[in-house]
Tab-separated table of C-alpha atoms in Angstrom:
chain	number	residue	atom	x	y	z
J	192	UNK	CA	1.946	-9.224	6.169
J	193	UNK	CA	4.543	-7.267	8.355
J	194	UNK	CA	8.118	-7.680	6.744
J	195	UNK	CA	11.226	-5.737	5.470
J	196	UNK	CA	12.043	-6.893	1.541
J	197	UNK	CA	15.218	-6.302	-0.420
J	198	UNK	CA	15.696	-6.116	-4.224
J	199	UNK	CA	12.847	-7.381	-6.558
J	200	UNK	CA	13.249	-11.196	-5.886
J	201	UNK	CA	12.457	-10.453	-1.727
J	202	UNK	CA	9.626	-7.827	-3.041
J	203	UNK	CA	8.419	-9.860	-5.345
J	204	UNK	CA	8.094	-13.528	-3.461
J	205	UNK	CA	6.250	-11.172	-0.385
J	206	UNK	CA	3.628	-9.760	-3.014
J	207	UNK	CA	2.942	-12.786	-4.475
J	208	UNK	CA	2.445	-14.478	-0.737
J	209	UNK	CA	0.047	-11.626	-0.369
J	210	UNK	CA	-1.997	-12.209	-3.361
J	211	UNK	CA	-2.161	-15.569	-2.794
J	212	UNK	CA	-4.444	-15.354	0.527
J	213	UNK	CA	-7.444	-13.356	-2.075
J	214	UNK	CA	-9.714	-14.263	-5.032
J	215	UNK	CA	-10.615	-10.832	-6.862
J	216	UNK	CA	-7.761	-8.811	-5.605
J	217	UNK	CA	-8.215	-5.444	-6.747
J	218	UNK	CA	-6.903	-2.264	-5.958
J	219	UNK	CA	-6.904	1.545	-6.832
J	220	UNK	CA	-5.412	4.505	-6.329
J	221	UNK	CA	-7.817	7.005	-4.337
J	222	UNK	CA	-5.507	10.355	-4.126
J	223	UNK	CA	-1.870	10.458	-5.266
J	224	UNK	CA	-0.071	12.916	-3.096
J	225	UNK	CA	3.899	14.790	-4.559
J	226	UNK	CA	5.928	15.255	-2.130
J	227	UNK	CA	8.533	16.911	-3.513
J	228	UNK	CA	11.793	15.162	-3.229
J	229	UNK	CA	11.143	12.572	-5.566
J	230	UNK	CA	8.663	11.434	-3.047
J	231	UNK	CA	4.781	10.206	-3.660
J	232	UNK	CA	2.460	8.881	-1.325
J	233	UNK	CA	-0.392	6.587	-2.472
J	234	UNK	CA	-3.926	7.027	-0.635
J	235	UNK	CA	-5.564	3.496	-2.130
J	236	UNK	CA	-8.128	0.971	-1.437
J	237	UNK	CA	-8.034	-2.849	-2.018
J	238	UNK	CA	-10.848	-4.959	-1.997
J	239	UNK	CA	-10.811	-8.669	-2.414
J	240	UNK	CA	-12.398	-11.926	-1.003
J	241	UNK	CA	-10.617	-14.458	1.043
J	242	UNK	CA	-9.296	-17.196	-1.639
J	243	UNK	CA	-10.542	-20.351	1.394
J	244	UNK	CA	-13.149	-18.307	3.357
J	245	UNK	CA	-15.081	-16.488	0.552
J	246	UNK	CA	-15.360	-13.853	3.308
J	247	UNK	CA	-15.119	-9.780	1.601
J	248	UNK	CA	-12.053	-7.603	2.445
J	249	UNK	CA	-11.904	-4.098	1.756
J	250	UNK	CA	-8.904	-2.038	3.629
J	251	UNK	CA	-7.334	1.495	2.690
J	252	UNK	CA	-3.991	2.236	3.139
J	253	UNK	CA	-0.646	4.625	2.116
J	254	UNK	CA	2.132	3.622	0.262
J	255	UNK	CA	5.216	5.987	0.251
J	256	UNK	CA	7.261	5.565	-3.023
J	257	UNK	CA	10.619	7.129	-3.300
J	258	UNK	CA	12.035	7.629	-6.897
J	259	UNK	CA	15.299	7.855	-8.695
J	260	UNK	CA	15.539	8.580	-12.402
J	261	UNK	CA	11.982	7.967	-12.771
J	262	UNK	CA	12.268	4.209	-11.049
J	263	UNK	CA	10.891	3.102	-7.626
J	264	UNK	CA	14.132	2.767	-5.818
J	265	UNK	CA	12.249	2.357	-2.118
J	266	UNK	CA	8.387	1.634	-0.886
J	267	UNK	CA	7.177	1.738	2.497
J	268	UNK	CA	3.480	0.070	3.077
J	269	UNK	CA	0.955	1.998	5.696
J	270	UNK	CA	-1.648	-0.952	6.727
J	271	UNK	CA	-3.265	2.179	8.136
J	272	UNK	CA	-3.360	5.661	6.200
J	273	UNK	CA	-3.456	8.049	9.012
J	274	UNK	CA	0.260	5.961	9.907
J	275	UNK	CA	1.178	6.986	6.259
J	276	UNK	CA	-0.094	10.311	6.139
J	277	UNK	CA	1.966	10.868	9.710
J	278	UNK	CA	5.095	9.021	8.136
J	279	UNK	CA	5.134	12.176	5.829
J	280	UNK	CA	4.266	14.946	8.163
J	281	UNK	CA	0.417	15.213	6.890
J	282	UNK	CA	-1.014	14.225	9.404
J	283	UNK	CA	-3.765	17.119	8.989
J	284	UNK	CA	-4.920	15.498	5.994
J	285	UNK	CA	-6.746	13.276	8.728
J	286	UNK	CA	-10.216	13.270	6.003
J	287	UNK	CA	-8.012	10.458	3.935
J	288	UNK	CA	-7.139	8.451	6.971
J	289	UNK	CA	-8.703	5.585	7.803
J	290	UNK	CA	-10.724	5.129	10.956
């Protein structure tokens, strides 16, 4: 689901329109990468099974948190992880990226 979400009500209605598509959602955190900055990228993998087709779904992907304080203040979703390991200028890191 492609989209730009503000604040937690925007973030939160486009996760939960997400979830609802998948039975067995799960997901976990592969490689957690500092940045520096107050910036951490998340290598993970999700696996799940369509909710009407029954059909698996396993994907990995990058998600770029930026902190403030010790709260998420900004996250940008890779659907691919060689786009999120580019975003951040580790692109050499191309073992972790998806194919």
């Amino acid at each position: 689901m492609e989209g730009v979400w503000r604040g937690l009500e925007e973030m939160s209605e486009g996760t939960r329109e997400y979830f609802r598509a998948f039975s067995d959602l799960r997901m976990e955190a592969e490689r957690i990468i500092d940045l520096g900055d107050d910036r951490v990228l998340v290598l993970s993998r999700q696996t799940a099974r369509g909710k009407l087709s029954g059909v698996p779904f396993e994907h990995e992907l990058g998600d770029l948190f930026t902190l403030a304080d010790g709260n998420i203040v900004s996250m940008a979703s890779h659907w691919r992880r060689a786009d999120a390991l580019e975003a951040v200028g580790l692109s050499e890191l191309g073992a972790y990226a998806d194919s």
